[in-house]
XYZ file of C-alpha atoms in Angstrom:
583
model
C 22.800 63.138 13.573
C 26.254 64.484 12.285
C 24.493 67.728 11.545
C 21.961 67.777 14.695
C 21.831 71.489 15.212
C 18.426 72.157 14.579
C 17.194 69.338 15.933
C 18.525 70.435 18.862
C 17.312 74.183 18.798
C 13.856 73.063 18.304
C 14.613 70.628 21.931
C 16.123 73.876 23.633
C 13.259 76.331 22.746
C 10.863 74.030 23.351
C 12.181 73.409 26.931
C 12.847 77.374 27.490
C 8.690 77.979 25.841
C 7.499 75.820 29.033
C 10.193 76.639 31.840
C 9.858 80.579 30.858
C 6.411 81.325 28.947
C 4.343 78.564 30.352
C 4.293 79.670 33.803
C 4.197 83.353 33.147
C 1.122 82.729 30.782
C -0.212 80.621 33.748
C 0.298 83.320 36.561
C -1.750 85.399 34.177
C -4.345 82.864 33.563
C -4.593 83.293 37.420
C -5.417 86.461 38.111
C -8.673 85.606 36.019
C -9.786 82.326 36.765
C -11.180 81.744 40.308
C -8.722 79.807 42.484
C -9.780 77.142 44.785
C -11.180 78.815 48.085
C -13.367 81.413 46.885
C -15.700 79.767 45.337
C -18.728 80.904 47.784
C -17.357 84.700 47.744
C -17.429 85.005 43.870
C -20.443 82.372 43.744
C -18.674 80.687 40.848
C -16.966 77.151 40.569
C -13.072 77.350 40.295
C -12.009 77.384 37.046
C -14.002 79.139 35.260
C -13.915 82.685 34.153
C -14.301 86.153 36.530
C -12.526 89.736 36.830
C -12.798 89.446 40.582
C -9.190 89.479 41.198
C -8.689 92.962 38.842
C -11.724 94.688 40.439
C -11.353 93.475 43.694
C -6.496 94.581 43.274
C -8.199 97.885 41.510
C -11.473 99.014 42.346
C -12.173 97.466 45.954
C -12.975 99.168 49.110
C -9.816 97.516 50.092
C -7.760 97.971 46.367
C -5.328 101.173 47.719
C -3.951 98.662 51.029
C -3.890 96.151 48.628
C -2.034 97.810 44.926
C -2.095 101.767 45.043
C -0.234 102.340 48.316
C 2.223 99.622 47.080
C 2.794 101.225 44.061
C 2.616 105.157 45.497
C 5.712 103.636 47.943
C 6.833 101.365 45.883
C 7.728 104.880 42.680
C 7.679 107.462 45.582
C 11.115 104.464 46.974
C 11.954 104.509 43.236
C 12.442 108.332 42.509
C 13.978 109.131 45.642
C 16.498 107.249 45.210
C 17.365 107.416 42.089
C 17.418 111.226 43.042
C 19.771 110.402 45.890
C 22.317 107.587 43.563
C 22.415 110.492 41.040
C 23.235 113.269 42.767
C 26.084 111.044 44.060
C 26.929 108.200 41.269
C 26.836 111.057 38.842
C 30.068 112.709 40.372
C 31.281 109.663 41.589
C 32.211 108.314 37.494
C 33.457 111.766 36.823
C 35.731 111.771 39.261
C 37.019 107.862 38.652
C 36.962 108.162 35.050
C 37.996 111.601 33.632
C 40.557 113.361 36.421
C 43.913 113.223 38.717
C 41.904 112.216 41.733
C 44.296 110.629 44.033
C 43.504 106.348 44.212
C 41.239 106.385 41.360
C 41.739 103.253 40.284
C 41.178 101.301 43.778
C 38.613 103.619 44.394
C 36.742 102.554 40.619
C 36.529 99.278 42.234
C 35.873 100.249 45.615
C 33.011 101.780 45.332
C 30.841 100.139 43.016
C 30.960 96.946 46.032
C 28.066 97.405 47.030
C 26.947 95.864 44.028
C 28.184 92.821 44.733
C 26.837 92.540 47.667
C 22.966 91.700 48.377
C 20.953 94.898 48.527
C 19.486 93.799 52.392
C 23.143 93.567 53.626
C 22.846 97.025 54.400
C 19.640 96.874 55.295
C 20.232 94.765 58.432
C 22.895 97.096 59.472
C 20.139 99.677 59.314
C 18.667 98.417 61.557
C 21.446 97.497 64.050
C 22.121 101.271 64.165
C 18.213 102.051 64.510
C 15.800 99.861 65.718
C 13.333 101.075 67.844
C 10.703 100.117 70.471
C 8.417 100.450 67.401
C 9.038 96.167 67.868
C 10.196 93.741 69.260
C 13.555 92.083 69.954
C 16.784 93.909 70.633
C 17.265 96.916 71.028
C 19.620 99.347 68.328
C 22.672 100.781 68.638
C 21.400 104.241 69.178
C 18.385 103.328 70.887
C 21.431 101.497 73.772
C 23.218 103.954 74.117
C 19.802 106.523 75.107
C 18.832 108.036 71.738
C 15.531 107.408 70.712
C 15.710 106.950 66.349
C 12.354 108.635 65.804
C 9.935 105.997 63.333
C 10.323 107.748 60.397
C 14.040 107.209 60.418
C 13.980 103.898 61.654
C 11.400 102.292 59.363
C 9.303 103.410 56.081
C 10.785 105.336 53.112
C 13.308 106.989 54.557
C 15.091 104.410 55.173
C 14.259 102.084 52.223
C 15.104 104.661 50.075
C 19.083 105.378 51.789
C 19.769 101.866 51.553
C 18.254 101.455 47.909
C 20.338 105.239 47.274
C 23.794 103.914 48.733
C 23.532 100.566 46.675
C 21.920 101.774 42.898
C 25.625 104.725 42.661
C 26.826 101.417 41.525
C 25.120 101.792 38.776
C 26.253 104.888 37.520
C 29.636 104.926 38.307
C 29.687 101.485 35.866
C 27.018 102.883 33.397
C 27.399 106.948 33.414
C 31.892 105.758 33.771
C 32.339 104.096 31.274
C 30.039 106.315 28.718
C 32.490 108.957 29.668
C 35.905 106.829 30.000
C 34.925 106.536 26.315
C 34.026 110.111 25.503
C 37.196 111.767 23.500
C 38.350 114.590 25.252
C 39.471 116.106 22.160
C 35.954 117.742 21.031
C 36.125 119.781 23.830
C 39.205 121.344 23.005
C 37.691 121.477 19.680
C 35.086 123.291 20.907
C 37.091 125.358 23.681
C 39.646 126.640 19.853
C 35.800 127.757 18.981
C 34.721 130.045 21.584
C 32.788 127.588 23.169
C 32.285 128.392 27.241
C 32.522 125.891 29.821
C 29.045 125.476 30.300
C 28.284 125.532 26.545
C 30.844 122.580 26.076
C 28.648 120.538 29.222
C 25.697 121.226 27.886
C 26.086 121.264 23.519
C 27.941 118.355 23.816
C 29.163 116.800 26.957
C 25.857 116.595 27.598
C 23.947 115.246 24.559
C 26.257 112.401 24.187
C 25.881 110.766 27.794
C 22.151 111.684 27.829
C 21.512 108.161 26.715
C 24.100 106.314 28.975
C 22.716 108.116 32.137
C 19.136 107.933 30.744
C 19.714 103.718 30.728
C 20.800 103.951 34.237
C 18.534 105.753 35.394
C 15.621 103.271 33.869
C 17.451 99.928 34.690
C 17.638 101.531 38.431
C 14.223 101.547 38.095
C 13.498 98.527 37.038
C 15.593 96.788 39.455
C 13.868 98.272 42.289
C 10.267 97.790 41.428
C 11.959 94.265 42.494
C 13.369 94.589 44.976
C 12.159 92.445 48.508
C 14.623 92.382 50.638
C 15.337 96.043 51.638
C 11.442 96.531 52.351
C 10.934 93.675 53.823
C 13.216 94.350 56.539
C 12.397 97.587 56.248
C 8.946 97.586 55.389
C 7.105 94.830 56.749
C 7.470 95.525 60.418
C 5.608 98.799 60.631
C 3.335 97.781 57.718
C 5.242 99.776 55.117
C 4.361 98.249 51.671
C 6.084 98.538 48.450
C 4.959 95.931 45.411
C 7.054 93.211 46.212
C 6.320 92.897 50.404
C 2.646 93.382 48.956
C 2.649 90.284 46.354
C 4.701 88.067 49.535
C 1.573 89.124 51.601
C -0.949 88.167 49.657
C 0.469 85.094 48.495
C 1.234 84.540 52.395
C -2.534 84.781 53.263
C -3.251 82.728 49.653
C -5.066 85.171 48.347
C -3.945 83.527 44.770
C -5.722 85.663 42.692
C -4.894 89.086 43.867
C -0.741 87.862 44.442
C -1.849 87.023 40.325
C -2.781 90.531 39.828
C 0.195 91.763 42.057
C 2.633 90.494 40.413
C 0.788 90.709 36.790
C 1.791 94.071 37.545
C 5.366 94.239 38.673
C 5.640 92.627 35.718
C 4.527 95.146 32.760
C 6.472 97.568 34.507
C 9.682 95.745 34.643
C 8.672 95.109 30.674
C 7.780 99.161 30.288
C 10.929 99.952 31.566
C 13.681 97.552 30.225
C 11.924 98.246 26.268
C 11.876 102.289 27.454
C 15.444 101.463 28.188
C 15.852 99.705 24.026
C 14.350 102.300 22.912
C 17.233 104.210 24.494
C 19.757 102.019 22.794
C 18.997 102.285 19.798
C 18.722 105.689 19.918
C 22.324 106.580 21.321
C 23.032 105.292 17.813
C 22.730 108.694 16.869
C 26.101 109.983 19.535
C 28.043 108.380 17.698
C 31.404 109.621 16.813
C 33.531 108.907 14.295
C 37.302 108.011 15.831
C 39.371 105.700 15.990
C 43.206 105.602 17.242
C 43.023 109.278 17.190
C 40.730 109.455 19.754
C 41.723 110.897 23.712
C 40.905 110.417 26.985
C 42.578 113.518 28.476
C 42.216 113.202 32.566
C 40.856 116.770 33.727
C 43.521 117.695 36.706
C 41.658 119.147 39.635
C 43.720 121.380 41.076
C 43.293 122.472 44.438
C 40.268 120.281 44.824
C 42.298 116.906 44.818
C 42.108 116.558 48.132
C 38.218 117.517 48.581
C 37.329 115.178 45.584
C 39.284 111.911 47.227
C 37.485 112.725 50.635
C 33.907 112.900 48.869
C 34.391 109.728 47.460
C 36.215 107.668 50.869
C 33.284 109.137 52.909
C 30.697 107.064 50.439
C 32.846 104.292 50.238
C 32.648 104.347 53.973
C 28.719 104.631 54.246
C 28.157 102.749 51.744
C 30.309 99.963 52.569
C 32.390 100.774 55.059
C 30.088 101.545 58.118
C 27.626 99.175 57.313
C 29.741 96.286 56.930
C 31.742 97.201 60.147
C 28.560 96.965 62.250
C 27.532 94.071 61.490
C 30.643 92.058 62.307
C 30.505 94.320 65.675
C 27.265 93.307 66.640
C 27.787 88.713 65.569
C 30.847 89.813 68.820
C 28.535 91.795 71.344
C 26.358 89.980 74.147
C 24.577 93.981 74.871
C 23.884 96.335 71.916
C 26.321 99.467 72.016
C 28.126 98.399 74.878
C 31.762 98.253 73.675
C 33.144 97.210 76.870
C 36.158 94.200 76.588
C 34.308 91.962 79.053
C 30.874 92.330 76.078
C 33.126 90.521 73.395
C 32.765 87.702 72.602
C 32.543 84.444 69.772
C 29.034 82.806 71.873
C 27.388 83.721 68.441
C 29.946 81.983 66.031
C 30.725 79.761 67.932
C 29.768 79.025 71.852
C 27.335 76.575 72.826
C 24.955 75.962 75.629
C 22.934 80.076 74.881
C 20.291 81.192 75.905
C 17.932 81.662 73.155
C 15.045 79.434 72.846
C 15.998 77.744 69.525
C 19.756 78.749 68.560
C 21.691 77.092 70.908
C 25.322 77.202 69.514
C 27.126 79.616 68.166
C 26.077 80.373 64.461
C 29.238 77.880 63.101
C 28.603 75.248 65.175
C 24.279 75.509 64.129
C 23.524 72.283 61.784
C 21.238 74.580 61.043
C 23.556 76.750 59.154
C 25.505 73.988 57.376
C 21.489 72.691 56.145
C 21.474 76.331 54.200
C 24.626 76.637 53.312
C 24.309 72.564 51.066
C 20.956 73.691 49.373
C 22.516 76.612 48.969
C 25.693 75.192 47.281
C 23.870 71.787 45.543
C 21.055 74.102 43.891
C 22.382 77.113 43.600
C 25.423 75.146 42.426
C 23.639 72.549 40.335
C 20.959 75.147 38.300
C 25.096 77.190 37.699
C 26.138 74.629 35.776
C 22.677 73.915 33.838
C 22.709 77.237 32.761
C 26.196 77.688 31.517
C 25.801 74.615 29.287
C 22.563 75.932 28.249
C 24.155 79.243 28.156
C 26.356 78.227 25.106
C 24.240 75.593 23.671
C 21.932 78.323 23.265
C 24.197 80.855 21.467
C 25.946 77.408 19.031
C 22.223 77.022 18.085
C 21.141 81.049 17.159
C 24.746 81.294 15.086
C 24.577 77.684 13.842
C 21.529 76.875 12.349
C 20.223 78.102 8.974
C 16.726 78.614 10.106
C 16.554 82.125 11.288
C 13.097 81.847 13.111
C 14.551 79.474 15.790
C 17.392 81.176 16.243
C 15.668 84.517 16.980
C 12.794 82.847 19.384
C 15.776 81.481 21.269
C 18.009 85.037 22.013
C 14.831 86.544 22.774
C 12.643 83.872 25.150
C 16.177 83.159 27.283
C 16.038 87.233 27.005
C 12.985 87.234 29.140
C 13.504 86.692 32.363
C 15.508 89.488 32.548
C 12.328 91.292 31.543
C 10.149 90.491 34.533
C 10.898 91.139 38.293
C 12.684 88.155 40.481
C 9.752 88.288 42.996
C 7.083 88.228 40.432
C 8.618 85.214 37.880
C 9.037 83.490 41.591
C 4.822 83.912 42.217
C 4.871 82.383 38.553
C 6.904 79.265 39.414
C 4.326 78.814 41.705
C 1.424 79.364 40.148
C 1.996 76.673 37.828
C 3.716 73.957 39.794
C 2.298 74.670 43.209
C -0.616 71.019 41.490
C 0.196 68.041 39.119
C -0.455 69.583 35.836
C -0.909 66.681 33.649
C 2.695 64.396 33.765
C 4.807 66.770 36.087
C 3.887 66.447 39.551
C 3.409 69.445 42.250
C 6.260 70.615 42.937
C 6.176 73.225 45.857
C 8.673 72.275 48.400
C 11.045 70.370 46.765
C 14.399 70.893 44.736
C 13.182 70.905 41.977
C 11.329 73.890 41.284
C 14.186 76.097 43.076
C 16.645 74.306 40.695
C 14.034 75.388 37.608
C 13.190 78.561 39.077
C 16.717 78.586 39.337
C 18.365 78.394 35.464
C 15.434 79.785 34.016
C 16.141 83.075 36.016
C 19.480 82.911 35.162
C 19.269 82.331 31.648
C 19.835 85.892 30.381
C 23.682 86.405 31.037
C 23.816 82.970 30.584
C 22.479 82.581 26.656
C 24.035 86.511 26.271
C 27.705 85.147 27.050
C 27.161 81.395 25.160
C 26.301 83.785 22.207
C 28.699 86.970 22.276
C 31.143 83.736 22.416
C 29.966 81.579 19.564
C 29.780 85.133 17.231
C 33.552 84.952 17.291
C 34.420 81.214 16.611
C 34.216 80.180 12.690
C 33.003 77.317 11.071
C 36.762 76.612 10.262
C 37.928 73.625 13.133
C 34.448 72.104 13.054
C 34.528 72.114 9.485
C 37.511 70.182 9.643
C 37.194 67.837 12.401
C 33.645 67.123 10.422
C 36.438 66.318 7.528
C 37.955 63.788 9.795
C 34.928 62.005 10.227
C 34.330 63.444 13.799
C 30.335 63.808 14.899
C 29.450 66.263 16.368
C 29.554 64.945 20.297
C 33.137 64.768 20.021
C 32.610 68.466 17.826
C 31.798 69.425 21.057
C 33.769 67.848 23.831
C 36.881 68.547 21.787
C 36.814 71.925 19.611
C 33.547 73.963 20.880
C 34.130 74.139 24.692
C 37.204 73.807 25.584
C 37.560 76.918 22.814
C 35.063 78.387 24.756
C 36.136 78.013 28.192
C 35.795 80.940 29.005
C 32.295 81.639 28.028
C 31.330 78.418 29.940
C 33.272 79.392 32.411
C 31.018 83.468 32.551
C 28.011 81.251 32.165
C 28.549 79.387 35.495
C 30.047 82.105 37.517
C 27.317 84.994 36.852
C 24.170 82.743 37.364
C 26.399 81.053 40.591
C 26.542 84.623 41.661
C 22.941 86.198 41.250
C 22.239 82.776 42.217
C 24.464 82.971 46.154
C 22.998 86.817 47.423
C 18.919 86.525 45.719
C 16.335 86.321 47.730
C 13.319 87.699 45.940
C 12.716 83.757 44.359
C 14.269 81.988 47.448
C 10.831 83.701 49.751
C 8.648 82.064 47.961
C 9.563 78.968 45.956
C 11.634 77.617 49.466
C 10.798 76.514 53.106
C 11.816 75.127 55.959
C 13.520 71.410 53.797
C 14.471 73.613 51.266
C 16.075 76.376 53.328
C 19.161 77.824 51.597
C 21.386 80.931 53.396
C 19.031 84.298 52.338
C 15.505 83.493 53.768
C 17.386 81.271 56.547
C 18.969 84.899 57.460
C 16.434 86.029 57.198
C 14.112 83.172 59.255
C 16.509 84.442 62.047
C 15.535 88.048 61.224
C 11.688 87.335 62.105
C 12.351 85.015 65.176
C 14.459 88.612 66.443
C 18.658 86.501 66.314
C 20.300 89.678 65.514
C 23.464 88.806 65.668
C 23.119 85.493 63.957
C 21.032 86.837 61.631
C 23.924 89.327 61.155
C 26.290 86.811 60.996
C 24.741 84.642 58.003
C 24.853 87.766 55.823
C 27.961 88.182 56.463
C 28.639 84.590 54.887
C 25.578 85.043 51.895
C 27.890 88.825 51.791
C 32.427 88.078 51.683
C 30.834 84.463 48.896
C 29.457 86.986 46.718
C 32.198 89.328 47.018
C 35.463 86.897 46.422
C 33.206 85.062 43.818
C 33.235 87.919 41.975
C 36.527 88.743 42.363
C 37.156 85.200 41.508
C 34.670 86.090 38.140
C 37.031 88.350 36.774
C 40.382 86.096 37.864
C 39.662 83.584 35.287
C 37.279 85.702 32.690
C 40.188 88.366 33.051
C 37.435 91.335 33.320
C 37.414 94.247 35.635
C 33.519 94.780 36.468
C 34.674 98.794 37.178
C 36.084 98.733 33.384
C 31.984 98.629 32.824
C 29.158 96.625 33.215
C 28.819 93.685 31.096
C 33.002 93.988 30.500
């Protein structure tokens, strides 16, 4: 027990095999076995093998509504959102990374604020502005002012595409901008000295070297779009415009477990293929690595007369993607009647009022016990899961770096990264498949906080384990060996040497999962019940009840926690997200 690294590694590997591999395997099995309640329709006993669900989802007369239409909608939204975000994010990445634009450093941080906030924050702002009479509830601002937005603008593909595009712009600023920032401008100078035109420099030098980073941003945005739930839930579900994620949600809600397993497997497969392509592109990027050291230069290009228009363009994008949505949500929470800007129409009742006229929500949101119950659940469940993720991530890093059993190290690397390949909505369906009923000594966990805690720990392990592995690779064995010679056991070495030295990595491994969990929705919307409501599911419940002001207030609270949590993480870890994703 003086050197239990390998033994601990085996125990941790078994834990993550159960928390990550077994739920996914259980989900895939559900797609091929008769589910309880379907035995009469299929003509087979529950648990027997069948191709019924695959046939129903892919080839039956209702397959169009169940799978093919949501797949087409998902692909069309993803392609549209990526095209728009690339067209806007690419130039912005160049402006903040390679030019002398006014307030460049401020814009470098301001333009990535949507990355720090839940995507469906902006979807709620959109409905606040453009909602029409197609669905019930409070009118949108434009209709309240006498302008009735058409259905295609209020709901469906167009608004979902626009919202996701605005949310993915930071991907291109972070990934593409970071590559541009590291580009050696002496390569451009050399080409021009040899007589190359600007177009030749752009297409023969800059383009090939930036292509891997650009393709990586495109594929990561695509993989994220495949599992996006919040935005299509708010803007698509009311008019039956389904993406794969909302189609999966409908199947689970209607207890079509087998079909849901097929849809979840399809989402998972698309996510895995996307990220494997990205990994291949990262390897291909090595072909474009340049040889350089201290002599490398990153000179800023002078915009000249275009400096003011470029700054105005960046300011406009910030206003549209951050300023206007947050202002709209904030104003909506203090207005009795939408779009009525008379002073008498403003009130704080929806925040701190009592005896309101609404049926179920009789007090302002800050006085509602349901809010504080959801906030308590959020802090306890997400906080506990984040601490567990951070500690397990550091332990995984220790085992991966220290164990002499290399297959064990390789297995831990891969199994803790696997949830990153699986969109959250599909991972939640996998956990529902495994823990909805009792299996052996493990009781049914659905409806308890335990299933949320376990799912969050597993889902956030890619971030926590990578933080732990990268930190441990920088810590040599000498301090531990000296302590071991002095008689210190393994626990004392961990408590007095490894953890204090790696406190930065531990903080990162805790804060990143915490921020992600606070604004996360896909896991909770499948696994949470009213008794385990967190802030995200509580806000969606208010959306369903058409309590617009209260829902927007809760979303603002979530956005504030996520934003200031990100700033705190940057301050404690002495990093800056604007310097590049993953820095």
